[in-house]
XYZ file of N, CA, C and O in Angstrom:
528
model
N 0.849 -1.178 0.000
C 0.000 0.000 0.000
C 0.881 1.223 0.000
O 1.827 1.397 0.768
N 0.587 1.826 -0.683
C 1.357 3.183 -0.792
C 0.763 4.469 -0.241
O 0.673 5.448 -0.981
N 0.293 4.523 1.202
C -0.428 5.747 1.619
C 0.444 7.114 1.848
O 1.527 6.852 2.372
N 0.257 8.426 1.601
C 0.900 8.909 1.552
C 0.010 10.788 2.329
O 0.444 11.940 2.316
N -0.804 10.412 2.670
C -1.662 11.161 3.259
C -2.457 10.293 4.847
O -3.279 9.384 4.959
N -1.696 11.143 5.855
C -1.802 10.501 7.238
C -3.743 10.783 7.275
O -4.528 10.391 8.138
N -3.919 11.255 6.529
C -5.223 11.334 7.148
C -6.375 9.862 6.532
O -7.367 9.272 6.961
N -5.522 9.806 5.364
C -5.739 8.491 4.737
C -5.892 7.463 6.223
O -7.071 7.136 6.352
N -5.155 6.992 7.147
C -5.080 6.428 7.877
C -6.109 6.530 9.105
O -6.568 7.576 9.565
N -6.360 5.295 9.514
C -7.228 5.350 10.635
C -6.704 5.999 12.363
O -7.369 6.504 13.268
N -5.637 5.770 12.269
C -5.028 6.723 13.781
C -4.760 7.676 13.116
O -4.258 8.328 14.032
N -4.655 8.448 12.092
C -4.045 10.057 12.194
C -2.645 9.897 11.952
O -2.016 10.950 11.838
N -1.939 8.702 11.834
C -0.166 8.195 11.740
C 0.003 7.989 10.267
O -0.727 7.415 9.458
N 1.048 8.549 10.135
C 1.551 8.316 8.502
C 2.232 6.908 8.279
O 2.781 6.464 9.286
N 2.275 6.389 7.527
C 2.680 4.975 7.540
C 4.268 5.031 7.229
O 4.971 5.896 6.708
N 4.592 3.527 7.859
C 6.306 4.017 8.428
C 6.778 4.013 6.651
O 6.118 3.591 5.702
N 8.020 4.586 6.656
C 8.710 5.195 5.663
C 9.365 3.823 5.060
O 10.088 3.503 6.003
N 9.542 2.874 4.114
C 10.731 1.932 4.073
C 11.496 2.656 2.710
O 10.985 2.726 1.592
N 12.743 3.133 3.066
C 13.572 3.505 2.207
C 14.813 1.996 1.978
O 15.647 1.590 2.787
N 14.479 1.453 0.539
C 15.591 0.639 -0.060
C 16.430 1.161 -0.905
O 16.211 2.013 -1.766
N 17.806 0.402 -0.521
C 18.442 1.359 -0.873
C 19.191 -0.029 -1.931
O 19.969 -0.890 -1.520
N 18.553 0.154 -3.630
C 18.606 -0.713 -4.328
C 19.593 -1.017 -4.459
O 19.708 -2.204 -4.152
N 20.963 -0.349 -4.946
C 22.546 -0.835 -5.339
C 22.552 -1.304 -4.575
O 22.269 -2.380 -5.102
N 22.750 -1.849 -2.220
C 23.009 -2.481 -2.267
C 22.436 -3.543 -1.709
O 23.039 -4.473 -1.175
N 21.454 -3.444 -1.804
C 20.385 -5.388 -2.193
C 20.390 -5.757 -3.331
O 20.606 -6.927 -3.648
N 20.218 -5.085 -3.919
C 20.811 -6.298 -5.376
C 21.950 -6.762 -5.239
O 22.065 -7.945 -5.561
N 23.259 -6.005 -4.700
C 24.700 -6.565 -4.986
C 24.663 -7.517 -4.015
O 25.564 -8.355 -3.997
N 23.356 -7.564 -2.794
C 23.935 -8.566 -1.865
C 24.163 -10.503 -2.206
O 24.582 -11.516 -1.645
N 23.642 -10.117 -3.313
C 23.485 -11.835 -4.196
C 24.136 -11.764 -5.720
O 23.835 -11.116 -6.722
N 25.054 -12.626 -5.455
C 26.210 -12.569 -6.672
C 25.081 -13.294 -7.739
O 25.059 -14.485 -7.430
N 24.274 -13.081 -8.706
C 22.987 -13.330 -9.336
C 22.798 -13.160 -10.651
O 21.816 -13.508 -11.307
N 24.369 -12.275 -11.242
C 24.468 -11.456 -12.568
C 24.341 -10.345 -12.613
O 24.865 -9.618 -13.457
N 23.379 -9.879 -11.412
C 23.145 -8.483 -11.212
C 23.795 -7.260 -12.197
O 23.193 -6.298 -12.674
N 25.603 -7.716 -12.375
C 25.961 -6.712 -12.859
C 26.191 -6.198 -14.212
O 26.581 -5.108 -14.632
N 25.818 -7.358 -14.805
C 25.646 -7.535 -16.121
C 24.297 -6.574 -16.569
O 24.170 -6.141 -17.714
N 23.271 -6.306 -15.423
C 22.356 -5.774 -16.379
C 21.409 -4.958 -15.137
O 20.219 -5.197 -14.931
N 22.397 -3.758 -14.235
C 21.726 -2.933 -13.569
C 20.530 -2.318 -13.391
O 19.873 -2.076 -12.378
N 20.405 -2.162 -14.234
C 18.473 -1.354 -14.636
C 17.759 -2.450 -14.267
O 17.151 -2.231 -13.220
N 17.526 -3.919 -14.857
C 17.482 -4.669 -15.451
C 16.773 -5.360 -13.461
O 15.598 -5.614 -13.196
N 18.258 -5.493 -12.255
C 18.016 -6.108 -11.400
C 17.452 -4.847 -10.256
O 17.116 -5.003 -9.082
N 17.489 -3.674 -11.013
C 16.644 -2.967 -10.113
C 15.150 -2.881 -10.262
O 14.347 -2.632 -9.363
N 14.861 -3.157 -11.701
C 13.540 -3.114 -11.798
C 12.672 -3.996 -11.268
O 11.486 -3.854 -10.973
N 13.891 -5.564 -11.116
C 13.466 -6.670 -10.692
C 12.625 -6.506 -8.905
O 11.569 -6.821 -8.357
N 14.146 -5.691 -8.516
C 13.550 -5.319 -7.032
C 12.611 -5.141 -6.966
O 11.840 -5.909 -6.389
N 12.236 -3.998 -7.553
C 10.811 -2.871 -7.979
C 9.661 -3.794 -7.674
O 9.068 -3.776 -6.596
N 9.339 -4.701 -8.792
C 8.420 -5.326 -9.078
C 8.171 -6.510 -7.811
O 7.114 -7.077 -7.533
N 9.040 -6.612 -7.391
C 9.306 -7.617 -6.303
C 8.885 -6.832 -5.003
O 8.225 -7.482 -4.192
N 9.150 -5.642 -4.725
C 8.522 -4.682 -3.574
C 6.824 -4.363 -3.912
O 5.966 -4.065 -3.081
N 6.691 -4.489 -5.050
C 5.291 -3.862 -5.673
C 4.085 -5.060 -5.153
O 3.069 -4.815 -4.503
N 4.443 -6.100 -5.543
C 4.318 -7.340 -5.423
C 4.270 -8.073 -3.743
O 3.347 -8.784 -3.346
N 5.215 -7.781 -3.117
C 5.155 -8.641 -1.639
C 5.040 -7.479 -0.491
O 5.105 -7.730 0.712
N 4.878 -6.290 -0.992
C 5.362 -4.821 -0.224
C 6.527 -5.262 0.942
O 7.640 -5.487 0.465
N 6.405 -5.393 2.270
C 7.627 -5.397 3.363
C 6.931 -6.865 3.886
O 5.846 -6.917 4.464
N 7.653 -7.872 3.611
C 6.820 -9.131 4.150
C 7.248 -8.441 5.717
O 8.086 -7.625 6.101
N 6.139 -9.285 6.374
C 6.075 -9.455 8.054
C 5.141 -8.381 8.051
O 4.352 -8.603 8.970
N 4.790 -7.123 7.351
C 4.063 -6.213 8.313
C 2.725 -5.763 7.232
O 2.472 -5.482 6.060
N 2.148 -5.920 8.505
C 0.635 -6.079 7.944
C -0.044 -4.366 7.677
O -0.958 -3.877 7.012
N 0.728 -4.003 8.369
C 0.011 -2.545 8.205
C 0.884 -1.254 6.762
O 2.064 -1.412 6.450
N 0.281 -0.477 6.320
C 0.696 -0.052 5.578
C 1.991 0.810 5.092
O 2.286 1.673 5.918
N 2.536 0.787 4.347
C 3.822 1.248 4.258
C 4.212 1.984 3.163
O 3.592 1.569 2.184
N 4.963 2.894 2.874
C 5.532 4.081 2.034
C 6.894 3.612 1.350
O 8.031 3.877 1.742
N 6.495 2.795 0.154
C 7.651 2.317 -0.311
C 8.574 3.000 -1.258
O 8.224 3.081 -2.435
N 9.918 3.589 -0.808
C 11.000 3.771 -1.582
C 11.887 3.408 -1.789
O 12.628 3.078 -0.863
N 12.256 3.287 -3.035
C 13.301 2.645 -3.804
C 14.179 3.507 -4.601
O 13.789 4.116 -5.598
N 15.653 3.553 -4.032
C 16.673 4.527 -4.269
C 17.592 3.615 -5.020
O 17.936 2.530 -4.552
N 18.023 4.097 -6.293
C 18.694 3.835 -7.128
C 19.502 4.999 -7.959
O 19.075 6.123 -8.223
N 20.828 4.419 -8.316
C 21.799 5.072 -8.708
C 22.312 4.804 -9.751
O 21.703 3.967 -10.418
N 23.703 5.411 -10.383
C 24.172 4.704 -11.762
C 23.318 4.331 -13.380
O 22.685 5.005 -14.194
N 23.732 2.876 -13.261
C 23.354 2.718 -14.614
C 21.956 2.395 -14.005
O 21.266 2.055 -14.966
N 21.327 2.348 -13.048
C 19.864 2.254 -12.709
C 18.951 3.066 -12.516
O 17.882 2.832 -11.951
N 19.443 4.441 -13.141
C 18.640 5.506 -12.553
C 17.923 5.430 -14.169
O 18.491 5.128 -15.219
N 16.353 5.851 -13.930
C 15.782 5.839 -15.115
C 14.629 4.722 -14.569
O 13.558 4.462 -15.116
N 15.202 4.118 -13.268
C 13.586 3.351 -13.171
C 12.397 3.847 -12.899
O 12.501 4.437 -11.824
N 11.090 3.936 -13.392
C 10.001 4.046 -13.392
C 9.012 3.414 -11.933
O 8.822 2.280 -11.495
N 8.593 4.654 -11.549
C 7.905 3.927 -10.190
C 7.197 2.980 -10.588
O 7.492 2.678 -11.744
N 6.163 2.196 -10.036
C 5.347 1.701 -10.127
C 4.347 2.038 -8.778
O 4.563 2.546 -7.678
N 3.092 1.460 -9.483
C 1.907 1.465 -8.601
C 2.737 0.739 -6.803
O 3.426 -0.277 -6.894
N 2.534 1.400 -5.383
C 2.818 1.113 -4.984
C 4.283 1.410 -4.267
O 4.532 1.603 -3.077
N 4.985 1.383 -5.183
C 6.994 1.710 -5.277
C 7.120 3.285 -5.886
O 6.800 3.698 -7.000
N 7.585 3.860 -4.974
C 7.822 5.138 -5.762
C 9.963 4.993 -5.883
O 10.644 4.239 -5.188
N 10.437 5.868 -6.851
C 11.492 5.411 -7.277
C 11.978 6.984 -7.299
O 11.462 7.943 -7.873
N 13.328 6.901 -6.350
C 13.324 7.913 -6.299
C 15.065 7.860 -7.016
O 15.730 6.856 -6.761
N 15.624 8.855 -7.790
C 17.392 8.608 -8.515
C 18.299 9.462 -7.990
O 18.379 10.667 -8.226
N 18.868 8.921 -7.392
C 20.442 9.755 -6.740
C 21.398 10.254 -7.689
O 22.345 9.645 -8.187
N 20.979 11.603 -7.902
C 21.824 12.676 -9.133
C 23.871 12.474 -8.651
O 24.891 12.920 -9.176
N 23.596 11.533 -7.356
C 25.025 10.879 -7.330
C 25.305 10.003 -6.344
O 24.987 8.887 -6.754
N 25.876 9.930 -4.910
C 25.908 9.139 -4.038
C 24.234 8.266 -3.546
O 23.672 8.931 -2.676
N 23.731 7.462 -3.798
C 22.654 6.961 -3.810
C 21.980 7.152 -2.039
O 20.901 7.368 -1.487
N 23.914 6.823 -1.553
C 23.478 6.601 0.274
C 23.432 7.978 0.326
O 22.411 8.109 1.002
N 23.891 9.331 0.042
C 23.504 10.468 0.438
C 21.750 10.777 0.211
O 21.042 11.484 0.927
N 21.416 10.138 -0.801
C 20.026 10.585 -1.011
C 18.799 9.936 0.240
O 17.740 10.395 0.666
N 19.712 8.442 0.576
C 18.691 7.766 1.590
C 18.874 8.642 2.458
O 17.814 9.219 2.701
N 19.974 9.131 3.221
C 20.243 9.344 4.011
C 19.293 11.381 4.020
O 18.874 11.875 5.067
N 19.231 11.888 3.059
C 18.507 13.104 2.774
C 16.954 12.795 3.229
O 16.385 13.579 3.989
N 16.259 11.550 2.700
C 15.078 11.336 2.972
C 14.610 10.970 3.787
O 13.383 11.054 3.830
N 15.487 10.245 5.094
C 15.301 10.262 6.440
C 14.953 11.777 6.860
O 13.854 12.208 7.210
N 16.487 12.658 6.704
C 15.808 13.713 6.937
C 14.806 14.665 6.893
O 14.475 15.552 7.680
N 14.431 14.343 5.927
C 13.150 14.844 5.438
C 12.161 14.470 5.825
O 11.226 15.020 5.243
N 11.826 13.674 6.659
C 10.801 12.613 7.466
C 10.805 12.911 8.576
O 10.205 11.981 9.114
N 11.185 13.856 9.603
C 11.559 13.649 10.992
C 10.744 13.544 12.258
O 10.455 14.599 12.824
N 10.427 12.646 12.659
C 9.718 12.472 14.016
C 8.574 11.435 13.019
O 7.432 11.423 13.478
N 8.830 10.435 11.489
C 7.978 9.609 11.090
C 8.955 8.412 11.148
O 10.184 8.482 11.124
N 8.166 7.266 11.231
C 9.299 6.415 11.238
C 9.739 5.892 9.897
O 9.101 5.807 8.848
N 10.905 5.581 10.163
C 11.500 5.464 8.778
C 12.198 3.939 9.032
O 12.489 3.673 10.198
N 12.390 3.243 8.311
C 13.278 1.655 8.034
C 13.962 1.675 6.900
O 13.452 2.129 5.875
N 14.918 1.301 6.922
C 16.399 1.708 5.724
C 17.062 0.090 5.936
O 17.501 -0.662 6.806
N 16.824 0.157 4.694
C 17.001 -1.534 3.764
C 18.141 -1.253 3.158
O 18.299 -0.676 2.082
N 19.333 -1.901 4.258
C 20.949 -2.077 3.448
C 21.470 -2.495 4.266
O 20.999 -2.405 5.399
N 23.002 -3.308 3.949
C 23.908 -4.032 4.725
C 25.544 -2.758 4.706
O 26.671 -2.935 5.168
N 25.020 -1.718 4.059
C 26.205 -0.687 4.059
C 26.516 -0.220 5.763
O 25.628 0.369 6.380
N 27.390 -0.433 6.200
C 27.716 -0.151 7.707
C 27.681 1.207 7.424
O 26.588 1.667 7.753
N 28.529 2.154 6.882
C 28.734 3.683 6.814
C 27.001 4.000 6.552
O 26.448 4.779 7.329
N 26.313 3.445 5.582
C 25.133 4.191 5.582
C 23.979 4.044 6.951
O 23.149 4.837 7.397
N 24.376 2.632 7.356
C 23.207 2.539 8.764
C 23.755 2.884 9.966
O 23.289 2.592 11.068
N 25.110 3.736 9.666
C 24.883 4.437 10.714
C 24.535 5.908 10.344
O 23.810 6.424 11.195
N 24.767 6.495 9.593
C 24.235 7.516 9.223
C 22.908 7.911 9.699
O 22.643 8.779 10.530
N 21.792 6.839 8.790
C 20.520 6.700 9.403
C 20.223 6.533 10.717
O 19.151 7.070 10.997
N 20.704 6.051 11.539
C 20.202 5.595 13.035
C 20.635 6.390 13.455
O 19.975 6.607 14.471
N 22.005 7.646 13.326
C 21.869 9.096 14.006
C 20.582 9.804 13.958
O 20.016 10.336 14.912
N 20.231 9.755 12.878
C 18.703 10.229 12.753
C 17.490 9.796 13.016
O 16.398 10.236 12.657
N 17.791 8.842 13.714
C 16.286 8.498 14.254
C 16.180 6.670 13.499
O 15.971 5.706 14.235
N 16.369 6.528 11.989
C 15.713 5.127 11.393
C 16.161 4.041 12.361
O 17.062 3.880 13.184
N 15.024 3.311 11.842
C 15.599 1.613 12.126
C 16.372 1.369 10.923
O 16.341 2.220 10.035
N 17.104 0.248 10.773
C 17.592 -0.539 9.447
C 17.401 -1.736 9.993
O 17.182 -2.023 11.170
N 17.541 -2.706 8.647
C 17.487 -3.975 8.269
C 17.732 -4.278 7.448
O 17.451 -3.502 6.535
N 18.411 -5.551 7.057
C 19.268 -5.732 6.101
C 18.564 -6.617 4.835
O 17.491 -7.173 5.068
N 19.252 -6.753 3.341
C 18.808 -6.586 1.973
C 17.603 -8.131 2.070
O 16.665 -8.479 1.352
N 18.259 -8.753 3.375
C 17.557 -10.232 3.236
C 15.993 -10.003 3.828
O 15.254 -10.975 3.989
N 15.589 -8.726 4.116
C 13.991 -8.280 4.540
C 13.164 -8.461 3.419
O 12.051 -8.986 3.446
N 13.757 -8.000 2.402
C 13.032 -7.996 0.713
C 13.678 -8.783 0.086
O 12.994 -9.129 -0.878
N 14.659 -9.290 0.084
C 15.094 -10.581 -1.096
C 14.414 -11.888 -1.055
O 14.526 -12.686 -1.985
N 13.663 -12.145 0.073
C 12.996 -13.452 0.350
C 13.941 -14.610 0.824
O 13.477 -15.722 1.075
């Protein structure tokens, strides 16, 4: 579910934030991935669109941050797609900020980036939340 208006919601709460941070869950599975970037981000995409955040039943604000040769992906219903004009982890790390006092969850195994985030408030969890 992609709610994006707290009033949409039955408590008045905006639904928690999940920022993925695509370069590196895809790289976390040696898969070919690199042969065809766009290609295993879109895969993500469709794969978030599809199972949204297994385990949680309540609704969620899905973003998907991509960089490089992957920028150019197309949201989908559900996945909004947002492109890092350069460091991909600076942009997650921008959209926490931009969220503050909502909760936010940041999908990566990058040590430098989860800590970044958890100065600011996020939870993280790592690429194996959405890879299945």
């Amino acid at each position: 579910m992609d709610a994006k208006d707290p009033a949409d919601l039955p408590d008045g709460h905006p639904p928690l934030l999940v920022i993925v941070d695509a370069a590196n869950v895809v790289g976390s599975v040696p898969d070919g991935w690199w042969r065809d970037r766009r290609g295993a981000a879109e895969r993500l995409r469709d794969r978030l669109a599809a199972d949204g955040l297994p385990g949680r039943d309540g609704p969620v604000d899905l973003v998907l941050v991509v960089e490089g040769a992957a920028r150019g992906v197309a949201p989908v219903p559900g996945v909004r797609v947002e492109a890092a004009p350069g460091s991909g982890d600076d942009l997650v790390v921008e959209l926490v900020r931009r969220a503050p006092g909502r909760p936010c969850l940041v999908v990566t195994a990058d040590r430098e980036l989860r800590r970044r985030v958890t100065e600011l408030g996020a939870e993280v969890t790592g690429p194996r939340t959405v890879r299945g």
